[in-house]
Coordinates of C-alpha atoms in Angstrom, one line a residue:
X275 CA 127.7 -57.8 -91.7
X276 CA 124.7 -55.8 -92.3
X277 CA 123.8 -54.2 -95.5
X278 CA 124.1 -51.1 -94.3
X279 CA 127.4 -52.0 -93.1
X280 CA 128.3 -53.6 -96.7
X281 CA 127.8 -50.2 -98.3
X282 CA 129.5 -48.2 -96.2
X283 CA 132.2 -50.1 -96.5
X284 CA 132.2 -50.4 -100.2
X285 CA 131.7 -46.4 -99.8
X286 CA 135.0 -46.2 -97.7
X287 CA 136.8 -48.4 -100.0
X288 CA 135.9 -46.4 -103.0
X289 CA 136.9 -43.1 -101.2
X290 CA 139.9 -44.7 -100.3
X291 CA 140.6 -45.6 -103.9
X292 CA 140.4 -42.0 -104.9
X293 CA 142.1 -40.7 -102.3
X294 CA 145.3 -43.3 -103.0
X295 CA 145.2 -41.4 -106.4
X296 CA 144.9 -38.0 -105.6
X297 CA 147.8 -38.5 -103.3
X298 CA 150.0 -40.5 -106.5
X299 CA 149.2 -37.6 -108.4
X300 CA 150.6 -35.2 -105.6
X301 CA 153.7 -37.3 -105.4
X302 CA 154.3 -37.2 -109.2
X303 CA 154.1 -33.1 -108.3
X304 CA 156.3 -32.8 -105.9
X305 CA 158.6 -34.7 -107.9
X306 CA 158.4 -33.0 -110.6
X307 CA 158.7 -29.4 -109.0
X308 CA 162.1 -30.9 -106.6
X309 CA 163.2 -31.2 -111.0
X310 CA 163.0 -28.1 -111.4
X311 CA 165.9 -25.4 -111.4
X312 CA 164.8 -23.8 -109.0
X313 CA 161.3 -25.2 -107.1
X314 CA 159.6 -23.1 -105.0
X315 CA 159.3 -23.8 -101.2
X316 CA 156.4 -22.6 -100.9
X317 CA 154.7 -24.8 -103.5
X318 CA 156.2 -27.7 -102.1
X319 CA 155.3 -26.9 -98.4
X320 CA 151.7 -26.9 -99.9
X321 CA 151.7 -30.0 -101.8
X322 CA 153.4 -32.1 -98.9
X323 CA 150.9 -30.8 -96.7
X324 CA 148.1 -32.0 -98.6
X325 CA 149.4 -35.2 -99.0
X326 CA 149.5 -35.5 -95.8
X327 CA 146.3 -34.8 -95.2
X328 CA 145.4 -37.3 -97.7
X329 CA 147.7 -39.9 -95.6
X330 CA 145.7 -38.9 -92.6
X331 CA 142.0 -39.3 -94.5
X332 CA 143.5 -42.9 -95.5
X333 CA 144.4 -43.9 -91.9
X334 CA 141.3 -42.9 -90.4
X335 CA 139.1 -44.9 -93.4
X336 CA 141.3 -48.0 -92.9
X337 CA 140.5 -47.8 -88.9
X338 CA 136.8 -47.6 -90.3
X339 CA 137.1 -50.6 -92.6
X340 CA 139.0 -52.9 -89.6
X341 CA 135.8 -51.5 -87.1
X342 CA 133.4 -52.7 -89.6
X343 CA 135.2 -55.5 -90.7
X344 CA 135.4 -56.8 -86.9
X345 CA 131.6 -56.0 -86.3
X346 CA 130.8 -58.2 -89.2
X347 CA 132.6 -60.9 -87.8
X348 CA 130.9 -60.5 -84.6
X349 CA 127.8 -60.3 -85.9
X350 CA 128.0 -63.5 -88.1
X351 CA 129.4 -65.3 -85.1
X352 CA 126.1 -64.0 -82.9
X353 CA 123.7 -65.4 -85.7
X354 CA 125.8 -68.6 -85.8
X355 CA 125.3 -68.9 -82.7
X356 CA 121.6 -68.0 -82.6
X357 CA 120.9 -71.0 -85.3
X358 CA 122.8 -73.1 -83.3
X359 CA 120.4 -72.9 -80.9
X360 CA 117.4 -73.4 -82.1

């Protein structure tokens, strides 16, 4: 793996971080507005969807990570190769 490729994927893990706790912090409210007496639709439609979101943002980083991930692999395979050789 690259350097470039080390960074971006310590970048993607770090976004990823911060993204699992934005969407724990929408979970805890959503929770706590179902509690109430009577929670607003509305406000709940609102926060689902932008947990979804979040979910979506996570998938597509985690398909980035495996893609990088695999081209390291490749690439460390094609050097080993290369010193075999020589």
């Amino acid at each position: 793996m690259t350097a470039k490729s080390r960074v971006r994927a310590f970048s993607l893990k770090l976004r990823m971080a911060v993204l699992k706790d934005r969407r724990a912090e929408l979970k805890e409210r959503i929770l706590q507005e179902l509690k109430r007496p009577a929670p607003c639709a509305q406000t709940l439609r609102m926060l689902k969807r932008r947990k979804l979101t979040l979910k979506d943002e996570l998938a597509r980083h985690e398909g980035l990570l495996r893609t990088l991930d695999a081209m390291g692999h490749r690439a460390g395979l094609q050097s080993g190769n290369q010193l075999g050789r020589v």
